[in-house]
Amino acid sequence: MTVKHGREFLSIPGPTTVPDEVLRAMHRPATDIYTGALPKTTDSCLADLKKVFGTKEQTYIYISNGHGAWEAALTNVLSRGDKVLVLPSGRFATRWGEMARELGTETEALPWDWRRAVDPAAVEARLRQDTSGEIKVILVVQVDTASGVVNDIPAIRAAMDVSGHEALLFVDTIASLGTMPFKMDAWGVDVAVTGSQKGLMMPPGLSFVATSKKAEQAHQSANLRTRYWDWTARQGELHYDKYCGTPPVHQLFGLRAALDLILEEGLDNVIRRHQLLADAARSTVEAWSEGGAIECNILDPQQRANSVTVVLLGGGHHPSKLLEYCQQRCGVVLGIGIGGLDDTAFRIAHMGHINAPMLLGSLSVIEMGFVALGIPHGQGGVTAAIQQLGQSVTAS
Ligand SMILES: *Cc1c(COP(=O)(O)O)cnc(C)c1O
């Protein structure tokens, strides 16, 4: 027996649900790429991306996933043999660092563990040791979707500043932009990268990079630059050059619609909505945890991301069974654990185009799964989320 026929809820941490407005905006014939609506759309999207990143400086749009934006960031600033310091906190900074090493830089990663955010004091200590200023760039992820952590970017910046080090700060905001506060200029971030398919509610396939003046200056002497990713080439006046070739016509119209949705709701309200839903999800997990088999991966509640909750499942219960039940019986698709957590965790995404019934629906189905599979769990998980939301989302 199943109860899955109806709209499937996609609750994985990317790609996320694409709003109908975005799908409709893309459903049109191709247009001219040199004149008319499309170049204007590029200009307005580049400008509005600045608002979302919190910068007055340069933004770029790439036809790529997030890994492409990583490569763009690295190749535009670094030279062969440069030293890169990686601050791991899950899976993604490590991967970004591996890419940097393969490109010909020398990388070093600070020690870390799966259940905690990056420690700014450790960053400060490492930078103080680097008296000759070898480290050129620091790589960190704001929200790591594998561990469910949110790193404190302003605290990391402050640690860099007190150490007096000149390294540039690169931040992956792929799973945080449009879901948690990010203020590129105010926080002193030099390069921020993101992707289209998470908080920005677009299909996968576009990525975005924002740069500081310092990063653009470092770009002038970088020798890893390649034609396709090159910032200077993309600053040309020709619309065609901004993409190093044919622009992604349909995705741009979709992006315009997605940015309109974000700006109409108001970026602060979007972030607040994510906060409320994440708080609700965490209340649920906390109630479930009383059964002894379930807990949040990230130990410190202050370090838990508002875009995804990573839940550890113990007691000999395998998360893949639970996910199979949720999808095949109930029509909710959850994320499996990744990186080191493949067999021990599942992930509930709450980012992008998501509202209370979608979250409560997903949480309810997970609780159904616990019942059906005999997974011990504290009672009142979903009720805790309802209480939380009912108290914070008031009638007036
Ligand atoms: C999803 C994700 C990535 C990878 O993005 P792709 O579009 O799959 O290349 C990188 N970093 C973080 C934090 C992510 O969540």
mmCIF file of C-alpha atoms and ligand atoms in Angstrom:
data_model
loop_
_atom_site.group_PDB
_atom_site.id
_atom_site.type_symbol
_atom_site.label_atom_id
_atom_site.label_comp_id
_atom_site.label_asym_id
_atom_site.label_seq_id
_atom_site.Cartn_x
_atom_site.Cartn_y
_atom_site.Cartn_z
ATOM 1 C CA MET A 1 0.000 0.000 0.000
ATOM 2 C CA THR A 2 1.225 3.531 -0.681
ATOM 3 C CA VAL A 3 -0.002 7.074 -0.073
ATOM 4 C CA LYS A 4 2.402 8.750 -2.428
ATOM 5 C CA HIS A 5 0.236 9.788 -5.350
ATOM 6 C CA GLY A 6 -0.043 13.552 -5.243
ATOM 7 C CA ARG A 7 2.661 16.173 -5.521
ATOM 8 C CA GLU A 8 6.049 14.761 -4.588
ATOM 9 C CA PHE A 9 7.950 16.829 -2.003
ATOM 10 C CA LEU A 10 11.601 17.209 -2.824
ATOM 11 C CA SER A 11 13.425 17.749 0.464
ATOM 12 C CA ILE A 12 17.012 17.176 -0.622
ATOM 13 C CA PRO A 13 19.671 19.856 -0.151
ATOM 14 C CA GLY A 14 19.856 20.646 -3.834
ATOM 15 C CA PRO A 15 18.490 20.745 -6.360
ATOM 16 C CA THR A 16 15.488 22.228 -4.601
ATOM 17 C CA THR A 17 11.895 22.863 -5.628
ATOM 18 C CA VAL A 18 11.621 25.219 -8.587
ATOM 19 C CA PRO A 19 8.675 27.649 -8.295
ATOM 20 C CA ASP A 20 6.061 27.604 -11.055
ATOM 21 C CA GLU A 21 6.863 31.275 -11.798
ATOM 22 C CA VAL A 22 10.430 30.277 -12.624
ATOM 23 C CA LEU A 23 9.375 27.309 -14.748
ATOM 24 C CA ARG A 24 6.918 29.493 -16.683
ATOM 25 C CA ALA A 25 9.525 32.196 -17.260
ATOM 26 C CA MET A 26 11.777 29.629 -18.943
ATOM 27 C CA HIS A 27 9.017 28.143 -21.092
ATOM 28 C CA ARG A 28 9.439 30.309 -24.171
ATOM 29 C CA PRO A 29 11.176 30.299 -27.526
ATOM 30 C CA ALA A 30 14.837 31.278 -27.697
ATOM 31 C CA THR A 31 15.458 34.974 -28.245
ATOM 32 C CA ASP A 32 18.116 37.100 -29.881
ATOM 33 C CA ILE A 33 21.251 37.119 -27.765
ATOM 34 C CA TYR A 34 22.652 40.472 -28.938
ATOM 35 C CA THR A 35 19.756 42.911 -28.554
ATOM 36 C CA GLY A 36 16.425 43.268 -26.794
ATOM 37 C CA ALA A 37 15.237 41.677 -23.573
ATOM 38 C CA LEU A 38 18.111 39.287 -22.943
ATOM 39 C CA PRO A 39 21.052 41.699 -22.501
ATOM 40 C CA LYS A 40 18.829 43.803 -20.233
ATOM 41 C CA THR A 41 18.004 40.683 -18.234
ATOM 42 C CA THR A 42 21.703 39.963 -17.778
ATOM 43 C CA ASP A 43 22.332 43.489 -16.541
ATOM 44 C CA SER A 44 19.447 43.432 -14.099
ATOM 45 C CA CYS A 45 20.380 39.967 -12.801
ATOM 46 C CA LEU A 46 24.025 40.981 -12.265
ATOM 47 C CA ALA A 47 22.783 44.035 -10.359
ATOM 48 C CA ASP A 48 20.277 42.120 -8.242
ATOM 49 C CA LEU A 49 22.805 39.390 -7.465
ATOM 50 C CA LYS A 50 24.842 42.158 -5.822
ATOM 51 C CA LYS A 51 21.910 42.795 -3.492
ATOM 52 C CA VAL A 52 21.681 39.110 -2.624
ATOM 53 C CA PHE A 53 25.457 38.821 -2.011
ATOM 54 C CA GLY A 54 25.512 42.134 -0.135
ATOM 55 C CA THR A 55 28.129 43.746 -2.346
ATOM 56 C CA LYS A 56 28.596 46.855 -4.430
ATOM 57 C CA GLU A 57 31.454 45.280 -6.359
ATOM 58 C CA GLN A 58 31.571 42.880 -9.325
ATOM 59 C CA THR A 59 29.342 39.860 -9.990
ATOM 60 C CA TYR A 60 29.611 37.163 -12.679
ATOM 61 C CA ILE A 61 27.208 34.551 -14.040
ATOM 62 C CA TYR A 62 28.612 31.225 -15.240
ATOM 63 C CA ILE A 63 26.974 28.400 -17.140
ATOM 64 C CA SER A 64 28.042 25.738 -14.668
ATOM 65 C CA ASN A 65 27.199 24.069 -11.404
ATOM 66 C CA GLY A 66 28.838 25.075 -8.139
ATOM 67 C CA HIS A 67 32.040 23.209 -8.965
ATOM 68 C CA GLY A 68 32.469 25.532 -11.941
ATOM 69 C CA ALA A 69 32.189 28.553 -9.665
ATOM 70 C CA TRP A 70 34.870 26.992 -7.445
ATOM 71 C CA GLU A 71 37.173 26.677 -10.436
ATOM 72 C CA ALA A 72 36.393 30.216 -11.548
ATOM 73 C CA ALA A 73 37.298 31.564 -8.100
ATOM 74 C CA LEU A 74 40.580 29.627 -7.917
ATOM 75 C CA THR A 75 41.864 30.159 -11.449
ATOM 76 C CA ASN A 76 41.163 33.884 -11.494
ATOM 77 C CA VAL A 77 43.160 34.679 -8.379
ATOM 78 C CA LEU A 78 45.831 32.044 -7.837
ATOM 79 C CA SER A 79 49.130 31.165 -9.479
ATOM 80 C CA ARG A 80 50.924 27.862 -9.701
ATOM 81 C CA GLY A 81 52.661 27.053 -6.413
ATOM 82 C CA ASP A 82 50.589 29.483 -4.313
ATOM 83 C CA LYS A 83 49.587 28.273 -0.885
ATOM 84 C CA VAL A 84 45.921 27.737 -0.025
ATOM 85 C CA LEU A 85 44.597 27.133 3.493
ATOM 86 C CA VAL A 86 41.448 25.005 3.621
ATOM 87 C CA LEU A 87 39.053 25.180 6.599
ATOM 88 C CA PRO A 88 37.039 21.942 6.387
ATOM 89 C CA SER A 89 33.747 21.453 8.226
ATOM 90 C CA GLY A 90 32.096 18.639 6.296
ATOM 91 C CA ARG A 91 32.713 17.745 2.718
ATOM 92 C CA PHE A 92 32.775 20.753 0.481
ATOM 93 C CA ALA A 93 35.732 22.887 1.538
ATOM 94 C CA THR A 94 37.859 19.743 1.314
ATOM 95 C CA ARG A 95 36.671 19.135 -2.231
ATOM 96 C CA TRP A 96 37.320 22.740 -3.164
ATOM 97 C CA GLY A 97 40.824 22.367 -1.748
ATOM 98 C CA GLU A 98 41.404 19.183 -3.771
ATOM 99 C CA MET A 99 40.483 21.125 -6.871
ATOM 100 C CA ALA A 100 42.960 23.849 -5.913
ATOM 101 C CA ARG A 101 45.704 21.261 -5.472
ATOM 102 C CA GLU A 102 44.987 19.648 -8.826
ATOM 103 C CA LEU A 103 45.236 23.061 -10.438
ATOM 104 C CA GLY A 104 48.803 23.319 -9.169
ATOM 105 C CA THR A 105 48.606 25.106 -5.829
ATOM 106 C CA GLU A 106 49.931 23.854 -2.534
ATOM 107 C CA THR A 107 47.116 23.191 -0.066
ATOM 108 C CA GLU A 108 46.950 22.655 3.638
ATOM 109 C CA ALA A 109 43.844 21.826 5.664
ATOM 110 C CA LEU A 110 43.271 22.663 9.313
ATOM 111 C CA PRO A 111 42.197 19.755 11.558
ATOM 112 C CA TRP A 112 38.422 19.485 11.970
ATOM 113 C CA ASP A 113 35.608 17.194 12.923
ATOM 114 C CA TRP A 114 32.226 16.352 11.477
ATOM 115 C CA ARG A 115 30.194 17.740 14.326
ATOM 116 C CA ARG A 116 31.569 21.238 14.760
ATOM 117 C CA ALA A 117 32.056 24.508 12.952
ATOM 118 C CA VAL A 118 35.459 25.874 12.010
ATOM 119 C CA ASP A 119 37.206 27.297 15.079
ATOM 120 C CA PRO A 120 38.225 30.910 14.371
ATOM 121 C CA ALA A 121 40.915 30.732 17.061
ATOM 122 C CA ALA A 122 42.610 27.893 15.171
ATOM 123 C CA VAL A 123 42.562 30.004 12.013
ATOM 124 C CA GLU A 124 44.148 32.892 13.872
ATOM 125 C CA ALA A 125 46.831 30.637 15.362
ATOM 126 C CA ARG A 126 47.735 29.161 11.960
ATOM 127 C CA LEU A 127 47.924 32.567 10.314
ATOM 128 C CA ARG A 128 50.165 33.925 13.066
ATOM 129 C CA GLN A 129 52.624 31.113 12.310
ATOM 130 C CA ASP A 130 52.747 32.151 8.668
ATOM 131 C CA THR A 131 55.104 35.057 9.261
ATOM 132 C CA SER A 132 56.302 35.136 5.656
ATOM 133 C CA GLY A 133 52.737 35.477 4.341
ATOM 134 C CA GLU A 134 52.866 32.336 2.193
ATOM 135 C CA ILE A 135 49.148 31.655 2.445
ATOM 136 C CA LYS A 136 47.419 33.485 -0.378
ATOM 137 C CA VAL A 137 43.836 32.284 -0.035
ATOM 138 C CA ILE A 138 41.589 30.734 2.630
ATOM 139 C CA LEU A 139 38.739 28.459 1.507
ATOM 140 C CA VAL A 140 35.693 28.003 3.717
ATOM 141 C CA VAL A 141 32.070 26.990 3.236
ATOM 142 C CA GLN A 142 29.337 28.975 4.984
ATOM 143 C CA VAL A 143 26.826 26.112 5.185
ATOM 144 C CA ASP A 144 28.201 22.639 4.606
ATOM 145 C CA THR A 145 25.327 20.485 3.399
ATOM 146 C CA ALA A 146 27.111 17.264 4.340
ATOM 147 C CA SER A 147 27.489 18.065 8.054
ATOM 148 C CA GLY A 148 24.673 20.620 8.407
ATOM 149 C CA VAL A 149 27.015 23.181 9.965
ATOM 150 C CA VAL A 150 27.008 26.938 9.535
ATOM 151 C CA ASN A 151 30.381 28.570 9.938
ATOM 152 C CA ASP A 152 30.711 32.000 11.507
ATOM 153 C CA ILE A 153 32.190 33.938 8.599
ATOM 154 C CA PRO A 154 32.489 37.302 10.426
ATOM 155 C CA ALA A 155 34.361 35.551 13.261
ATOM 156 C CA ILE A 156 36.744 33.919 10.768
ATOM 157 C CA ARG A 157 37.286 37.316 9.124
ATOM 158 C CA ALA A 158 37.953 38.860 12.543
ATOM 159 C CA ALA A 159 40.499 36.119 13.283
ATOM 160 C CA MET A 160 42.254 36.914 9.999
ATOM 161 C CA ASP A 161 42.261 40.614 10.810
ATOM 162 C CA VAL A 162 43.704 40.288 14.322
ATOM 163 C CA SER A 163 46.451 38.038 12.999
ATOM 164 C CA GLY A 164 47.366 40.834 10.587
ATOM 165 C CA HIS A 165 47.516 38.364 7.707
ATOM 166 C CA GLU A 166 46.919 39.431 4.108
ATOM 167 C CA ALA A 167 45.299 36.225 2.776
ATOM 168 C CA LEU A 168 42.116 36.563 0.738
ATOM 169 C CA LEU A 169 38.918 35.019 2.105
ATOM 170 C CA PHE A 170 36.935 32.808 -0.305
ATOM 171 C CA VAL A 171 33.491 31.667 0.860
ATOM 172 C CA ASP A 172 31.274 28.981 -0.692
ATOM 173 C CA THR A 173 27.698 30.191 -0.140
ATOM 174 C CA ILE A 174 26.160 27.542 -2.394
ATOM 175 C CA ALA A 175 23.880 26.219 0.351
ATOM 176 C CA SER A 176 23.476 29.435 2.298
ATOM 177 C CA LEU A 177 22.872 32.375 -0.019
ATOM 178 C CA GLY A 178 19.216 33.346 0.115
ATOM 179 C CA THR A 179 18.702 31.228 3.245
ATOM 180 C CA MET A 180 20.954 32.781 5.911
ATOM 181 C CA PRO A 181 22.469 36.246 6.325
ATOM 182 C CA PHE A 182 25.487 36.845 4.104
ATOM 183 C CA LYS A 183 27.033 40.304 3.752
ATOM 184 C CA MET A 184 29.974 40.148 1.423
ATOM 185 C CA ASP A 185 31.228 43.728 1.766
ATOM 186 C CA ALA A 186 30.418 44.226 5.443
ATOM 187 C CA TRP A 187 32.043 40.907 6.328
ATOM 188 C CA GLY A 188 35.176 41.498 4.259
ATOM 189 C CA VAL A 189 34.766 38.483 1.980
ATOM 190 C CA ASP A 190 36.979 38.599 -1.118
ATOM 191 C CA VAL A 191 35.333 35.981 -3.321
ATOM 192 C CA ALA A 192 31.894 34.474 -2.766
ATOM 193 C CA VAL A 193 30.533 31.677 -4.940
ATOM 194 C CA THR A 194 27.072 30.210 -5.177
ATOM 195 C CA GLY A 195 24.929 27.987 -7.367
ATOM 196 C CA SER A 196 21.458 28.420 -8.827
ATOM 197 C CA GLN A 197 19.809 25.248 -7.517
ATOM 198 C CA LYS A 198 19.622 25.680 -3.763
ATOM 199 C CA GLY A 199 18.444 28.830 -2.001
ATOM 200 C CA LEU A 200 18.040 30.598 -5.319
ATOM 201 C CA MET A 201 15.275 28.208 -6.441
ATOM 202 C CA MET A 202 16.539 27.691 -9.984
ATOM 203 C CA PRO A 203 17.314 24.528 -11.882
ATOM 204 C CA PRO A 204 20.982 23.488 -11.648
ATOM 205 C CA GLY A 205 23.207 24.902 -14.353
ATOM 206 C CA LEU A 206 24.072 28.467 -13.388
ATOM 207 C CA SER A 207 26.596 29.640 -10.840
ATOM 208 C CA PHE A 208 27.455 33.067 -9.536
ATOM 209 C CA VAL A 209 30.644 34.659 -8.302
ATOM 210 C CA ALA A 210 31.088 37.968 -6.481
ATOM 211 C CA THR A 211 34.480 39.611 -6.042
ATOM 212 C CA SER A 212 36.060 42.312 -3.902
ATOM 213 C CA LYS A 213 38.462 44.968 -5.200
ATOM 214 C CA LYS A 214 41.319 43.074 -3.543
ATOM 215 C CA ALA A 215 40.374 39.889 -5.409
ATOM 216 C CA GLU A 216 40.172 41.760 -8.715
ATOM 217 C CA GLN A 217 43.610 43.193 -8.028
ATOM 218 C CA ALA A 218 45.074 39.763 -7.267
ATOM 219 C CA HIS A 219 43.449 38.578 -10.502
ATOM 220 C CA GLN A 220 45.739 40.887 -12.506
ATOM 221 C CA SER A 221 48.808 38.774 -11.770
ATOM 222 C CA ALA A 222 47.217 35.294 -11.420
ATOM 223 C CA ASN A 223 48.744 32.753 -13.781
ATOM 224 C CA LEU A 224 46.126 30.022 -13.461
ATOM 225 C CA ARG A 225 43.719 32.148 -15.509
ATOM 226 C CA THR A 226 42.011 30.402 -18.398
ATOM 227 C CA ARG A 227 39.913 31.935 -21.131
ATOM 228 C CA TYR A 228 36.557 30.453 -20.202
ATOM 229 C CA TRP A 229 36.500 31.504 -16.544
ATOM 230 C CA ASP A 230 38.456 34.744 -16.939
ATOM 231 C CA TRP A 231 36.931 37.738 -15.156
ATOM 232 C CA THR A 232 38.630 40.343 -17.356
ATOM 233 C CA ALA A 233 37.307 38.746 -20.534
ATOM 234 C CA ARG A 234 33.823 38.646 -19.012
ATOM 235 C CA GLN A 235 33.874 42.342 -18.198
ATOM 236 C CA GLY A 236 33.730 43.192 -21.913
ATOM 237 C CA GLU A 237 30.829 45.285 -23.199
ATOM 238 C CA LEU A 238 29.548 42.593 -25.571
ATOM 239 C CA HIS A 239 26.759 40.522 -24.075
ATOM 240 C CA TYR A 240 28.219 37.426 -25.740
ATOM 241 C CA ASP A 241 31.540 37.960 -23.936
ATOM 242 C CA LYS A 242 29.916 38.045 -20.512
ATOM 243 C CA TYR A 243 29.321 34.310 -20.968
ATOM 244 C CA CYS A 244 32.367 33.540 -23.129
ATOM 245 C CA GLY A 245 29.897 32.405 -25.787
ATOM 246 C CA THR A 246 26.169 31.904 -26.162
ATOM 247 C CA PRO A 247 24.285 33.097 -23.079
ATOM 248 C CA PRO A 248 22.055 30.610 -21.215
ATOM 249 C CA VAL A 249 18.898 32.221 -22.594
ATOM 250 C CA HIS A 250 16.195 30.317 -20.779
ATOM 251 C CA GLN A 251 17.997 30.068 -17.489
ATOM 252 C CA LEU A 252 18.436 33.829 -17.503
ATOM 253 C CA PHE A 253 14.708 34.405 -17.803
ATOM 254 C CA GLY A 254 14.243 31.871 -15.015
ATOM 255 C CA LEU A 255 16.847 33.615 -12.882
ATOM 256 C CA ARG A 256 15.099 36.929 -13.403
ATOM 257 C CA ALA A 257 11.855 35.388 -12.121
ATOM 258 C CA ALA A 258 13.615 33.774 -9.140
ATOM 259 C CA LEU A 259 15.302 37.035 -8.148
ATOM 260 C CA ASP A 260 11.948 38.808 -8.491
ATOM 261 C CA LEU A 261 10.410 36.321 -6.065
ATOM 262 C CA ILE A 262 13.215 36.886 -3.554
ATOM 263 C CA LEU A 263 13.107 40.666 -3.826
ATOM 264 C CA GLU A 264 9.308 40.799 -3.693
ATOM 265 C CA GLU A 265 9.267 38.748 -0.511
ATOM 266 C CA GLY A 266 12.208 40.808 0.733
ATOM 267 C CA LEU A 267 15.608 39.223 1.389
ATOM 268 C CA ASP A 268 15.245 39.725 5.138
ATOM 269 C CA ASN A 269 11.857 37.996 5.103
ATOM 270 C CA VAL A 270 13.245 35.137 3.038
ATOM 271 C CA ILE A 271 15.972 34.659 5.627
ATOM 272 C CA ARG A 272 13.467 34.932 8.479
ATOM 273 C CA ARG A 273 11.255 32.289 6.854
ATOM 274 C CA HIS A 274 14.231 29.942 6.686
ATOM 275 C CA GLN A 275 15.023 30.642 10.322
ATOM 276 C CA LEU A 276 11.455 29.829 11.431
ATOM 277 C CA LEU A 277 11.261 26.621 9.435
ATOM 278 C CA ALA A 278 14.713 25.501 10.562
ATOM 279 C CA ASP A 279 13.805 26.172 14.192
ATOM 280 C CA ALA A 280 10.699 24.036 13.695
ATOM 281 C CA ALA A 281 12.690 21.191 12.138
ATOM 282 C CA ARG A 282 15.165 21.284 15.000
ATOM 283 C CA SER A 283 12.395 21.193 17.627
ATOM 284 C CA THR A 284 11.111 18.073 15.950
ATOM 285 C CA VAL A 285 14.503 16.362 15.896
ATOM 286 C CA GLU A 286 15.020 17.266 19.528
ATOM 287 C CA ALA A 287 11.741 15.591 20.513
ATOM 288 C CA TRP A 288 12.570 12.527 18.403
ATOM 289 C CA SER A 289 15.994 12.287 20.034
ATOM 290 C CA GLU A 290 14.412 11.291 23.336
ATOM 291 C CA GLY A 291 14.003 7.811 21.863
ATOM 292 C CA GLY A 292 17.794 7.405 21.911
ATOM 293 C CA ALA A 293 18.339 6.538 18.227
ATOM 294 C CA ILE A 294 18.202 9.995 16.668
ATOM 295 C CA GLU A 295 20.190 13.194 17.066
ATOM 296 C CA CYS A 296 21.342 16.297 15.203
ATOM 297 C CA ASN A 297 24.802 15.840 13.723
ATOM 298 C CA ILE A 298 25.943 19.311 14.748
ATOM 299 C CA LEU A 299 26.340 19.401 18.503
ATOM 300 C CA ASP A 300 26.128 23.126 19.236
ATOM 301 C CA PRO A 301 22.635 24.463 18.403
ATOM 302 C CA GLN A 302 24.206 27.803 17.410
ATOM 303 C CA GLN A 303 26.197 26.052 14.680
ATOM 304 C CA ARG A 304 23.234 24.391 12.950
ATOM 305 C CA ALA A 305 22.399 25.650 9.470
ATOM 306 C CA ASN A 306 19.011 27.088 8.581
ATOM 307 C CA SER A 307 18.984 25.467 5.153
ATOM 308 C CA VAL A 308 19.489 21.797 6.028
ATOM 309 C CA THR A 309 19.300 19.606 9.114
ATOM 310 C CA VAL A 310 21.573 16.583 9.197
ATOM 311 C CA VAL A 311 20.148 13.876 11.449
ATOM 312 C CA LEU A 312 22.134 10.903 12.765
ATOM 313 C CA LEU A 313 20.283 7.626 12.985
ATOM 314 C CA GLY A 314 21.766 4.988 15.278
ATOM 315 C CA GLY A 315 20.644 1.826 17.015
ATOM 316 C CA GLY A 316 21.349 -0.365 14.002
ATOM 317 C CA HIS A 317 18.753 1.389 11.840
ATOM 318 C CA HIS A 318 19.834 2.198 8.331
ATOM 319 C CA PRO A 319 18.853 5.599 6.919
ATOM 320 C CA SER A 320 18.447 4.202 3.396
ATOM 321 C CA LYS A 321 15.489 2.091 4.595
ATOM 322 C CA LEU A 322 13.834 5.148 6.058
ATOM 323 C CA LEU A 323 14.419 7.187 2.903
ATOM 324 C CA GLU A 324 13.076 4.389 0.754
ATOM 325 C CA TYR A 325 9.923 4.280 2.849
ATOM 326 C CA CYS A 326 9.456 8.050 2.696
ATOM 327 C CA GLN A 327 9.862 8.176 -1.076
ATOM 328 C CA GLN A 328 8.210 4.986 -2.216
ATOM 329 C CA ARG A 329 5.311 4.913 0.234
ATOM 330 C CA CYS A 330 4.717 8.597 0.903
ATOM 331 C CA GLY A 331 6.185 10.736 -1.907
ATOM 332 C CA VAL A 332 8.783 12.658 0.119
ATOM 333 C CA VAL A 333 12.363 12.639 -1.136
ATOM 334 C CA LEU A 334 14.942 13.192 1.611
ATOM 335 C CA GLY A 335 18.707 13.470 1.352
ATOM 336 C CA ILE A 336 20.942 10.550 2.222
ATOM 337 C CA GLY A 337 24.041 11.194 4.325
ATOM 338 C CA ILE A 338 27.133 11.990 2.254
ATOM 339 C CA GLY A 339 30.857 12.166 2.817
ATOM 340 C CA GLY A 340 31.630 10.313 6.021
ATOM 341 C CA LEU A 341 27.967 9.984 6.985
ATOM 342 C CA ASP A 342 26.652 7.732 4.197
ATOM 343 C CA ASP A 343 25.393 4.965 6.421
ATOM 344 C CA THR A 344 24.590 6.950 9.517
ATOM 345 C CA ALA A 345 22.673 10.080 8.570
ATOM 346 C CA PHE A 346 19.830 11.483 6.575
ATOM 347 C CA ARG A 347 19.312 15.088 5.605
ATOM 348 C CA ILE A 348 16.180 17.199 5.708
ATOM 349 C CA ALA A 349 16.513 20.218 3.444
ATOM 350 C CA HIS A 350 14.523 23.326 4.208
ATOM 351 C CA MET A 351 15.836 25.773 1.673
ATOM 352 C CA GLY A 352 14.531 27.825 -1.192
ATOM 353 C CA HIS A 353 10.903 27.575 -2.244
ATOM 354 C CA ILE A 354 9.589 26.015 0.937
ATOM 355 C CA ASN A 355 6.729 26.821 3.269
ATOM 356 C CA ALA A 356 5.143 25.430 6.424
ATOM 357 C CA PRO A 357 3.043 22.652 4.866
ATOM 358 C CA MET A 358 6.018 21.391 2.863
ATOM 359 C CA LEU A 359 8.221 21.216 5.940
ATOM 360 C CA LEU A 360 5.528 19.859 8.240
ATOM 361 C CA GLY A 361 4.572 17.343 5.568
ATOM 362 C CA SER A 362 8.134 16.084 5.280
ATOM 363 C CA LEU A 363 8.617 15.892 9.046
ATOM 364 C CA SER A 364 5.320 14.055 9.426
ATOM 365 C CA VAL A 365 6.288 11.491 6.832
ATOM 366 C CA ILE A 366 9.627 10.876 8.534
ATOM 367 C CA GLU A 367 7.732 10.270 11.767
ATOM 368 C CA MET A 368 5.436 7.876 9.898
ATOM 369 C CA GLY A 369 8.562 6.092 8.746
ATOM 370 C CA PHE A 370 9.780 5.710 12.317
ATOM 371 C CA VAL A 371 6.465 4.105 13.215
ATOM 372 C CA ALA A 372 6.384 1.833 10.182
ATOM 373 C CA LEU A 373 10.003 0.716 10.581
ATOM 374 C CA GLY A 374 9.981 0.415 14.366
ATOM 375 C CA ILE A 375 12.632 3.098 14.853
ATOM 376 C CA PRO A 376 12.564 4.302 18.465
ATOM 377 C CA HIS A 377 11.760 7.995 18.697
ATOM 378 C CA GLY A 378 10.505 10.443 21.287
ATOM 379 C CA GLN A 379 6.832 11.309 20.923
ATOM 380 C CA GLY A 380 5.543 14.676 19.814
ATOM 381 C CA GLY A 381 8.181 15.490 17.194
ATOM 382 C CA VAL A 382 5.874 17.051 14.637
ATOM 383 C CA THR A 383 3.741 18.559 17.403
ATOM 384 C CA ALA A 384 6.853 20.374 18.632
ATOM 385 C CA ALA A 385 7.304 21.935 15.182
ATOM 386 C CA ILE A 386 3.657 22.963 15.096
ATOM 387 C CA GLN A 387 3.948 24.554 18.536
ATOM 388 C CA GLN A 388 7.102 26.372 17.524
ATOM 389 C CA LEU A 389 5.608 27.719 14.315
ATOM 390 C CA GLY A 390 2.239 28.539 15.862
ATOM 391 C CA GLN A 391 3.962 30.644 18.497
ATOM 392 C CA SER A 392 6.352 32.453 16.169
ATOM 393 C CA VAL A 393 4.045 32.970 13.181
ATOM 394 C CA THR A 394 1.350 35.043 14.823
ATOM 395 C CA ALA A 395 -2.029 36.002 13.413
ATOM 396 C CA SER A 396 -1.263 39.689 13.026
HETATM 397 C C1 LIG B 1 25.777 21.552 -3.402
HETATM 398 C C2 LIG B 1 27.022 22.135 -2.878
HETATM 399 C C3 LIG B 1 28.169 22.233 -3.666
HETATM 400 C C4 LIG B 1 28.283 21.641 -5.031
HETATM 401 O O1 LIG B 1 27.517 22.290 -5.965
HETATM 402 P P1 LIG B 1 27.350 21.620 -7.414
HETATM 403 O O2 LIG B 1 26.369 22.530 -8.072
HETATM 404 O O3 LIG B 1 26.858 20.247 -7.201
HETATM 405 O O4 LIG B 1 28.677 21.661 -8.071
HETATM 406 C C5 LIG B 1 29.260 22.897 -3.150
HETATM 407 N N1 LIG B 1 29.237 23.405 -1.918
HETATM 408 C C6 LIG B 1 28.160 23.305 -1.116
HETATM 409 C C7 LIG B 1 28.193 23.876 0.258
HETATM 410 C C8 LIG B 1 27.028 22.652 -1.573
HETATM 411 O O5 LIG B 1 25.967 22.521 -0.760
#
